[in-house]
């Protein structure tokens, strides 16, 4: 290596290097990406395997190269194959054993192995704007490749054509702001230091990237080290009187240190660092200073102190480093990415840089996507890109169909941004406005399984451990907040704790010495701000909705079950063959095991820890098995009724809420009467759910189990006057009338004949009434009643059934297994369409006009909002239309002012006690919440029963439902064996074959055999034992 | 400094540019609460008690670090600030185990005072109840981490003032601890036990074992006097309650002599020698027996009268001028023998002779510079001295110059590298070859052209030029290169200071001192009439005794018929015992029993340092006032009174002013 004495020599070198690259491009290039992420996934072995394979097979037109991380960190090792004149192909998750086939099929025979390739149209790749990361496909250990790509041209341009002031002006015009997180305008910082008196100044690169889940700087350090060197040299020139720079790198990045050291040595070799750079009188040296593992050293004053050899404690500003920095001299400190942005701005111009981004935040930003997201890795997007686009489009959304909850941005100093703000543009101002900070760019995605109290705790633990301990607010304030949070997560919190946390957090934000302390309360403050209800659940209900805070429960499944069923207990009993005891245990808490065993939406399974190994335990199917097994033997167990009480209680509605309240109150000894307007008991279970999912006799036997306790059931009795019930001596009333009124679409033609609403339609069918159904049926909607109506229509003789849904399949609210079955049975889905009008002939419907929809911004549910595409209308000929777009309670029987009723007909209640605005009257289930699930209705019934009991006993109502401590016999305390925990799929319950379904309403899914049940039960990991 | 005006709490205040907001507030009587701030130490803004609101700043800022500017608008007492301060106080109380009722510092604690100020009667935050250890292994001080608020005052005082850098923080966050060296017990660390940290600590986290439960500051009377420990002449604040010393502290921690040393702060309180309370005479069985003053004096007078010409006097130079002066007259006028010396007279005479040979006009000790010069030094040459042990404050000044200002440090000593961690160059001449080394240094300076020749006599220059370097090297055993290096370091220094002490003085060769003075003069280390040279004198008032002429000549022991030793509370060493052997009649006037009093024929009790008053002259010539801190015991006489009475018995009236 010979020092380059002029810009001309640099240009010559560039031309030579370009030629070399061009020569190389005439061959097939295989690039193995050797970032830390790649190496840790075995990329070095893959590189060796390619070399061996190519050599062994004597393939001469292939060059095997190393390159840097291109951001696909979640699917490493990654290999790019480029054939001359063809698009590049990216192989993901390449292991050594895949190499021979890639060589054989792709390199030799020219056939891309599609199943191993990342589609180049993948939004992950397409939606990014690669600038900082534009050299990641090069070999970072070779300066010539960087020079070939125009490397050091910016430095040459600055030195030969620009005055220092012009350089600062150009940076200023570009709008570049500090990428370390605070977003301070870079040119202004440079200007301060340039203007500060002193003939000895420093530039420093902050590479102490320490946020959990953030590694974008590492990728640049490892992949594009020369851009940092060049940027710093340009900065040194612009600032003036700078002869020495330092890069402070965290010691945990050994590869980055190695790569950058190597790059510095090469730059020195070419005289791009050192004295008289490119023949000018500009002099600049650069050294690496490895940190020692303190997070706080990312704070600029602590970092400078650390370089000076002192304890890495921040110091109070002013004086600012621009005035008094490293060794007391004026110092500019910028983040890795900021420095890396500089050469391109100088070379390609401020306008080019500012061509993307927002008004105040220009250019691109590298971000790390981690947590509950499909595409884990590194992305680069223009500032201002909506958060939802990053998470859902580029990031591929949430794995396992779970619900997005929030994103933590900016590491432990940042905050949590909830779903409501999913459309927030990711730029400095917008993010700060939500109480978070941009930070260095780590995005930790959280789903429904993340507990916000726990998240706040996690980040506080981090900042507690990393606080330097100098100032009191940070050192003592964080542990105090953490202790309060721990108390809350143990269920020992008080509502005042939230005020204390907010008050304390505000003080720490205002009074702590440095950025670490000042931002440390952000995770607490933002989670309280955006997820207050989760805190309240921990404090008031002693519940962790995400089933994370272990002190509050035995097992996540049990904790998630609205009625708190002892799932580990009954599953364990089934495993040991104690089927009857298992059934009795279920019936301690749930009067309807057979029903729930069939139609429960099983939130327990979503939280089952087995799901993280392979698939959740089939908790619902096991419950059904236990209940069916007992039924076969003629066993109907109910817990013993307590002492008889004379008080009369009236329940309006014999749905799951009403009946479960009746059951609980009857067990307590009260005299309960249930009034039901319909001729059958069961509410939606009877008239909403089709028989093939829930056979009538099953429903009947569980209703009878309730009446056997002495509950009086008065069918065909519609209550129009609550007052009269009280006059009749009922001491308390529970309104559980469900939500049986279908919503209308509000489009022209809805009054035509042949149009039903799904609720009405299903009720008619279930009550055995004659329903006229045509040949071609259109269903509008995407919920459970839509798919139920579709399948019932098929069974009622429809030849063609179409479902029109305005969003995409993944957005459908119906249960996944139901959608699957519906598809299997031949129902046709029309996604992204919505009806605009119904066409008729002679007063009878004959067609449905639809319009296609396109998805735009995200709504509060985390789904994109559909908008009609003008002019895309089309007509489908149908003779029946079933509207299944929603349903609501019909509470018209409540007289004005008698009880407070909310919009949409729901009875206004305290959700924790179910008390209405009137003493002694309670309401719950769908009537109070709008359409919900069976198990939630059962839970509401139990909650109402608990409140009614306390009311009748003259006690204060409580949000906590008291449960008797039933001690089942014979639950094993032996943890599962290794054999039992090994990966294996769940046991599938048998279904009747498709051809046998036809017009039959026979139950589709069958029960487990005892062997199957025991086998499935043995998959339970028994989290309850671990917790205890 | 420019005068600036700012608005604080709606009032116009003026102050000097370069001050902090806190300083201006305090100067104008605005009471901003502080905890980590201590006058004289750098400010770090750690405790956040002094936060104020400043117009234009997004967040409250600590006033202790905020530079005052013209036109600033400051609020120090808003509701928000007072709320924050209370919260911060509560956090401090919750963080460790601050239980005032069990704390020695209760009533003397800044944290407690702040809690009263903010009426903090409860803590709303969860107590952390850490279990921190307590370092109580030292005989002098205790570090009780449970009461530490991590204000860092001890750390800063240890580095910035004591220049010892023994204390620092270990760990981080809530686990941060004040640690000595690499987290060793303080007694096993490089701590010199100067105790500055004890004085700096705002709580009961670092406290003195010697002052435990003796009393709190408010109950004490504070008397400023001078330390009798060495010739530096540090001022001491003696805190007295019920005629007992509660503790000793520095009147001004950040002053030149601020940190004090183990001797001044602690050892004076650790006196264990048995006190003499009444005159003793040797009885019939040869045992010392108590007797009245009159009888003791009569016996002495009898003996003196019988042998006036051969009755000598020796006195400790720890005693103040007034006592020295009376003793002088007592020997000269009342006894009349004129045989008089101080215990350190030999050393004084070596220095004196050395100076005399250097300058014929004989300005005496005024040739030496004030000790403050050490702080400004860029090169310090220490010859045959161990200031850290003999005069710790001098050691402290050397360390400050070396570590805080980057002065070069050269040690010339045959056996000891007295600053092992900080010496830049240690020249280790063979024992007794110091003279050759100093001459060799002179020769090297001449050769390198680093001497200011016009000031030197040609004779000296010629003699130095002729000096044989090879001979120097073989005589001293020092490599020529190292000698030249030392010459360059000292010769090129703009502000070179030479410190010499007992290692050189014990050689009894005045030419060494002359040589040193010549080196300083010829390298231009001259400040007006004086040279940048400091000799470490052994006694607290050696210079006073010298200037009073008490040590002009030695006393020949042979033929002495009697000797009057005024020892006061000075220490006794083997040398002294040897010197007193075989003296016919020995009077010892001392505060404590010792082997010397055991040898005496008559023993007279003498007050101790805290019971005396008078004046000292420090080693660099400052006259310092000693104030009486303790009332003397009943029946005791001051040294002067004894001498006056005794003179009367001898028929001589000594009039004292």
Short mmCIF file of N, CA and C in Angstrom, two decimals, chain A residues 461-560:
data_model
loop_
_atom_site.label_atom_id
_atom_site.label_comp_id
_atom_site.label_asym_id
_atom_site.label_seq_id
_atom_site.Cartn_x
_atom_site.Cartn_y
_atom_site.Cartn_z
N UNK A 461 -35.32 -2.60 35.53
CA UNK A 461 -34.23 -3.43 36.05
C UNK A 461 -32.96 -3.13 35.29
N UNK A 462 -33.11 -2.96 33.99
CA UNK A 462 -31.95 -2.65 33.16
C UNK A 462 -31.34 -1.32 33.58
N UNK A 463 -32.16 -0.28 33.66
CA UNK A 463 -31.59 1.03 34.00
C UNK A 463 -31.11 1.05 35.45
N UNK A 464 -31.76 0.29 36.32
CA UNK A 464 -31.26 0.23 37.69
C UNK A 464 -29.83 -0.33 37.70
N UNK A 465 -29.64 -1.40 36.94
CA UNK A 465 -28.32 -2.03 36.93
C UNK A 465 -27.28 -1.18 36.20
N UNK A 466 -27.74 -0.33 35.29
CA UNK A 466 -26.78 0.43 34.49
C UNK A 466 -26.63 1.87 34.96
N UNK A 467 -27.45 2.29 35.89
CA UNK A 467 -27.29 3.64 36.44
C UNK A 467 -25.89 3.75 37.03
N UNK A 468 -25.26 4.89 36.80
CA UNK A 468 -23.89 5.02 37.32
C UNK A 468 -23.92 5.20 38.83
N UNK A 469 -25.04 5.70 39.34
CA UNK A 469 -25.14 5.86 40.78
C UNK A 469 -24.75 7.23 41.27
N UNK A 470 -24.50 8.14 40.35
CA UNK A 470 -24.03 9.45 40.80
C UNK A 470 -25.15 10.30 41.38
N UNK A 471 -26.22 10.49 40.63
CA UNK A 471 -27.25 11.39 41.13
C UNK A 471 -28.38 10.60 41.80
N UNK A 472 -28.98 11.25 42.78
CA UNK A 472 -29.98 10.56 43.61
C UNK A 472 -31.24 10.17 42.84
N UNK A 473 -31.79 11.07 42.02
CA UNK A 473 -33.06 10.71 41.37
C UNK A 473 -32.95 9.39 40.59
N UNK A 474 -31.86 9.22 39.87
CA UNK A 474 -31.70 8.01 39.07
C UNK A 474 -31.35 6.83 39.95
N UNK A 475 -30.32 7.01 40.77
CA UNK A 475 -29.82 5.89 41.56
C UNK A 475 -30.87 5.35 42.53
N UNK A 476 -31.56 6.25 43.22
CA UNK A 476 -32.52 5.81 44.22
C UNK A 476 -33.95 5.80 43.69
N UNK A 477 -34.20 6.65 42.69
CA UNK A 477 -35.56 6.75 42.16
C UNK A 477 -35.95 5.52 41.37
N UNK A 478 -35.01 4.99 40.59
CA UNK A 478 -35.35 3.81 39.78
C UNK A 478 -35.65 2.61 40.67
N UNK A 479 -34.80 2.31 41.67
CA UNK A 479 -35.16 1.18 42.54
C UNK A 479 -36.48 1.38 43.25
N UNK A 480 -36.79 2.63 43.60
CA UNK A 480 -38.07 2.86 44.28
C UNK A 480 -39.22 2.56 43.33
N UNK A 481 -39.10 3.04 42.10
CA UNK A 481 -40.17 2.76 41.12
C UNK A 481 -40.26 1.27 40.86
N UNK A 482 -39.10 0.64 40.77
CA UNK A 482 -39.06 -0.79 40.48
C UNK A 482 -39.73 -1.58 41.59
N UNK A 483 -39.48 -1.17 42.82
CA UNK A 483 -40.07 -1.88 43.94
C UNK A 483 -41.60 -1.75 43.91
N UNK A 484 -42.06 -0.56 43.55
CA UNK A 484 -43.51 -0.37 43.47
C UNK A 484 -44.08 -1.24 42.36
N UNK A 485 -43.37 -1.27 41.22
CA UNK A 485 -43.83 -2.10 40.11
C UNK A 485 -43.86 -3.58 40.52
N UNK A 486 -42.82 -4.00 41.24
CA UNK A 486 -42.77 -5.41 41.65
C UNK A 486 -43.96 -5.72 42.54
N UNK A 487 -44.25 -4.76 43.41
CA UNK A 487 -45.40 -4.92 44.30
C UNK A 487 -46.67 -5.11 43.47
N UNK A 488 -46.83 -4.26 42.46
CA UNK A 488 -48.02 -4.36 41.61
C UNK A 488 -48.04 -5.71 40.91
N UNK A 489 -46.89 -6.14 40.43
CA UNK A 489 -46.88 -7.39 39.67
C UNK A 489 -47.11 -8.59 40.59
N UNK A 490 -46.93 -8.40 41.89
CA UNK A 490 -47.26 -9.48 42.82
C UNK A 490 -48.70 -9.40 43.28
N UNK A 491 -49.44 -8.39 42.76
CA UNK A 491 -50.83 -8.25 43.17
C UNK A 491 -50.97 -7.54 44.50
N UNK A 492 -49.90 -6.90 44.94
CA UNK A 492 -49.96 -6.20 46.22
C UNK A 492 -50.02 -4.69 46.04
N UNK A 493 -50.32 -4.28 44.82
CA UNK A 493 -50.32 -2.84 44.54
C UNK A 493 -51.57 -2.16 45.05
N UNK A 494 -51.46 -0.84 45.14
CA UNK A 494 -52.61 -0.03 45.50
C UNK A 494 -52.79 0.99 44.39
N UNK A 495 -54.01 1.51 44.25
CA UNK A 495 -54.23 2.47 43.18
C UNK A 495 -53.36 3.72 43.39
N UNK A 496 -53.07 4.07 44.63
CA UNK A 496 -52.21 5.24 44.88
C UNK A 496 -50.82 5.03 44.29
N UNK A 497 -50.45 3.76 44.15
CA UNK A 497 -49.12 3.48 43.61
C UNK A 497 -48.94 4.10 42.22
N UNK A 498 -50.01 4.14 41.47
CA UNK A 498 -49.90 4.70 40.12
C UNK A 498 -49.58 6.19 40.19
N UNK A 499 -50.22 6.88 41.13
CA UNK A 499 -49.91 8.30 41.31
C UNK A 499 -48.47 8.46 41.77
N UNK A 500 -48.07 7.62 42.72
CA UNK A 500 -46.70 7.71 43.22
C UNK A 500 -45.71 7.49 42.09
N UNK A 501 -45.98 6.50 41.25
CA UNK A 501 -45.09 6.21 40.13
C UNK A 501 -45.01 7.40 39.18
N UNK A 502 -46.17 7.98 38.90
CA UNK A 502 -46.17 9.09 37.95
C UNK A 502 -45.46 10.30 38.54
N UNK A 503 -45.70 10.54 39.81
CA UNK A 503 -45.10 11.70 40.46
C UNK A 503 -43.58 11.52 40.57
N UNK A 504 -43.20 10.32 40.96
CA UNK A 504 -41.78 10.04 41.11
C UNK A 504 -41.09 10.07 39.74
N UNK A 505 -41.76 9.46 38.76
CA UNK A 505 -41.20 9.43 37.42
C UNK A 505 -40.99 10.82 36.88
N UNK A 506 -41.96 11.68 37.13
CA UNK A 506 -41.85 13.05 36.63
C UNK A 506 -40.65 13.75 37.27
N UNK A 507 -40.45 13.49 38.56
CA UNK A 507 -39.31 14.11 39.23
C UNK A 507 -38.00 13.59 38.65
N UNK A 508 -37.93 12.29 38.42
CA UNK A 508 -36.68 11.72 37.90
C UNK A 508 -36.41 12.27 36.50
N UNK A 509 -37.46 12.37 35.70
CA UNK A 509 -37.30 12.94 34.35
C UNK A 509 -36.73 14.35 34.45
N UNK A 510 -37.24 15.12 35.40
CA UNK A 510 -36.84 16.53 35.48
C UNK A 510 -35.53 16.74 36.19
N UNK A 511 -35.24 15.90 37.18
CA UNK A 511 -34.15 16.26 38.09
C UNK A 511 -32.92 15.37 37.96
N UNK A 512 -32.99 14.29 37.18
CA UNK A 512 -31.80 13.44 37.07
C UNK A 512 -30.73 14.15 36.28
N UNK A 513 -29.51 13.69 36.46
CA UNK A 513 -28.37 14.41 35.90
C UNK A 513 -28.23 14.23 34.39
N UNK A 514 -28.31 12.99 33.93
CA UNK A 514 -28.00 12.77 32.51
C UNK A 514 -29.16 12.11 31.80
N UNK A 515 -28.97 11.89 30.54
CA UNK A 515 -30.01 11.30 29.70
C UNK A 515 -30.49 9.95 30.20
N UNK A 516 -29.59 9.16 30.73
CA UNK A 516 -30.01 7.83 31.21
C UNK A 516 -31.07 7.98 32.29
N UNK A 517 -30.77 8.81 33.27
CA UNK A 517 -31.72 9.00 34.37
C UNK A 517 -32.98 9.69 33.90
N UNK A 518 -32.79 10.73 33.10
CA UNK A 518 -33.95 11.53 32.70
C UNK A 518 -34.94 10.74 31.86
N UNK A 519 -34.46 9.73 31.18
CA UNK A 519 -35.37 8.97 30.34
C UNK A 519 -35.77 7.64 30.97
N UNK A 520 -35.11 7.27 32.06
CA UNK A 520 -35.39 5.95 32.62
C UNK A 520 -36.85 5.74 33.02
N UNK A 521 -37.58 6.77 33.47
CA UNK A 521 -38.98 6.49 33.81
C UNK A 521 -39.89 6.32 32.59
N UNK A 522 -39.39 6.63 31.39
CA UNK A 522 -40.27 6.58 30.21
C UNK A 522 -41.05 5.29 30.08
N UNK A 523 -40.39 4.12 30.21
CA UNK A 523 -41.19 2.88 30.08
C UNK A 523 -42.33 2.82 31.09
N UNK A 524 -42.11 3.31 32.29
CA UNK A 524 -43.17 3.28 33.30
C UNK A 524 -44.26 4.28 32.93
N UNK A 525 -43.81 5.49 32.63
CA UNK A 525 -44.79 6.54 32.36
C UNK A 525 -45.62 6.24 31.13
N UNK A 526 -44.96 5.72 30.07
CA UNK A 526 -45.75 5.46 28.85
C UNK A 526 -46.66 4.26 29.04
N UNK A 527 -46.23 3.25 29.77
CA UNK A 527 -47.15 2.11 29.95
C UNK A 527 -48.33 2.52 30.81
N UNK A 528 -48.08 3.36 31.82
CA UNK A 528 -49.23 3.81 32.62
C UNK A 528 -50.15 4.68 31.74
N UNK A 529 -49.52 5.49 30.92
CA UNK A 529 -50.31 6.39 30.09
C UNK A 529 -51.17 5.61 29.08
N UNK A 530 -50.57 4.62 28.46
CA UNK A 530 -51.28 3.93 27.39
C UNK A 530 -51.95 2.63 27.83
N UNK A 531 -51.53 2.08 28.94
CA UNK A 531 -52.07 0.77 29.35
C UNK A 531 -52.50 0.78 30.81
N UNK A 532 -53.14 1.87 31.18
CA UNK A 532 -53.56 2.00 32.57
C UNK A 532 -54.43 0.83 33.00
N UNK A 533 -55.26 0.36 32.07
CA UNK A 533 -56.18 -0.71 32.45
C UNK A 533 -55.43 -1.99 32.83
N UNK A 534 -54.25 -2.17 32.27
CA UNK A 534 -53.49 -3.36 32.65
C UNK A 534 -52.96 -3.24 34.06
N UNK A 535 -52.54 -2.05 34.39
CA UNK A 535 -52.11 -1.82 35.78
C UNK A 535 -53.28 -2.04 36.73
N UNK A 536 -54.43 -1.51 36.32
CA UNK A 536 -55.60 -1.66 37.18
C UNK A 536 -55.98 -3.12 37.34
N UNK A 537 -55.82 -3.88 36.28
CA UNK A 537 -56.12 -5.32 36.37
C UNK A 537 -55.24 -5.98 37.43
N UNK A 538 -53.97 -5.59 37.44
CA UNK A 538 -53.07 -6.17 38.46
C UNK A 538 -53.45 -5.72 39.85
N UNK A 539 -53.82 -4.45 39.96
CA UNK A 539 -54.05 -3.89 41.30
C UNK A 539 -55.43 -4.29 41.83
N UNK A 540 -56.46 -4.09 40.99
CA UNK A 540 -57.82 -4.31 41.49
C UNK A 540 -58.22 -5.77 41.35
N UNK A 541 -57.98 -6.31 40.16
CA UNK A 541 -58.49 -7.67 39.91
C UNK A 541 -57.47 -8.74 40.29
N UNK A 542 -56.25 -8.32 40.66
CA UNK A 542 -55.17 -9.27 40.96
C UNK A 542 -54.97 -10.21 39.77
N UNK A 543 -55.07 -9.64 38.61
CA UNK A 543 -54.94 -10.44 37.40
C UNK A 543 -53.89 -9.85 36.48
N UNK A 544 -53.12 -10.72 35.84
CA UNK A 544 -52.21 -10.27 34.81
C UNK A 544 -52.79 -10.72 33.48
N UNK A 545 -53.38 -9.79 32.73
CA UNK A 545 -54.10 -10.20 31.51
C UNK A 545 -53.22 -10.97 30.53
N UNK A 546 -51.92 -10.69 30.52
CA UNK A 546 -51.06 -11.39 29.58
C UNK A 546 -50.52 -12.69 30.18
N UNK A 547 -50.88 -12.96 31.42
CA UNK A 547 -50.43 -14.15 32.13
C UNK A 547 -48.91 -14.25 32.15
N UNK A 548 -48.30 -13.18 32.62
CA UNK A 548 -46.84 -13.13 32.71
C UNK A 548 -46.37 -13.04 34.16
N UNK A 549 -47.09 -12.23 34.94
CA UNK A 549 -46.63 -11.99 36.31
C UNK A 549 -46.95 -13.20 37.19
N UNK A 550 -45.96 -14.03 37.37
CA UNK A 550 -46.19 -15.37 37.91
C UNK A 550 -46.73 -15.40 39.34
N UNK A 551 -46.44 -14.35 40.09
CA UNK A 551 -46.90 -14.37 41.48
C UNK A 551 -48.41 -14.38 41.54
N UNK A 552 -49.07 -14.02 40.45
CA UNK A 552 -50.52 -13.89 40.47
C UNK A 552 -51.24 -15.18 40.08
N UNK A 553 -50.51 -16.20 39.67
CA UNK A 553 -51.25 -17.38 39.20
C UNK A 553 -50.45 -18.66 39.35
N UNK A 554 -51.17 -19.77 39.19
CA UNK A 554 -50.51 -21.07 39.20
C UNK A 554 -50.00 -21.41 37.82
N UNK A 555 -50.87 -21.19 36.83
CA UNK A 555 -50.48 -21.53 35.47
C UNK A 555 -51.16 -20.55 34.53
N UNK A 556 -50.52 -20.21 33.43
CA UNK A 556 -51.09 -19.20 32.52
C UNK A 556 -52.47 -19.58 32.00
N UNK A 557 -52.70 -20.88 31.72
CA UNK A 557 -53.99 -21.31 31.17
C UNK A 557 -55.12 -21.01 32.16
N UNK A 558 -54.85 -21.40 33.41
CA UNK A 558 -55.86 -21.18 34.44
C UNK A 558 -56.12 -19.70 34.64
N UNK A 559 -55.03 -18.92 34.61
CA UNK A 559 -55.15 -17.49 34.85
C UNK A 559 -55.91 -16.81 33.73
N UNK A 560 -55.75 -17.34 32.51
CA UNK A 560 -56.38 -16.71 31.36
C UNK A 560 -57.85 -17.07 31.27
#
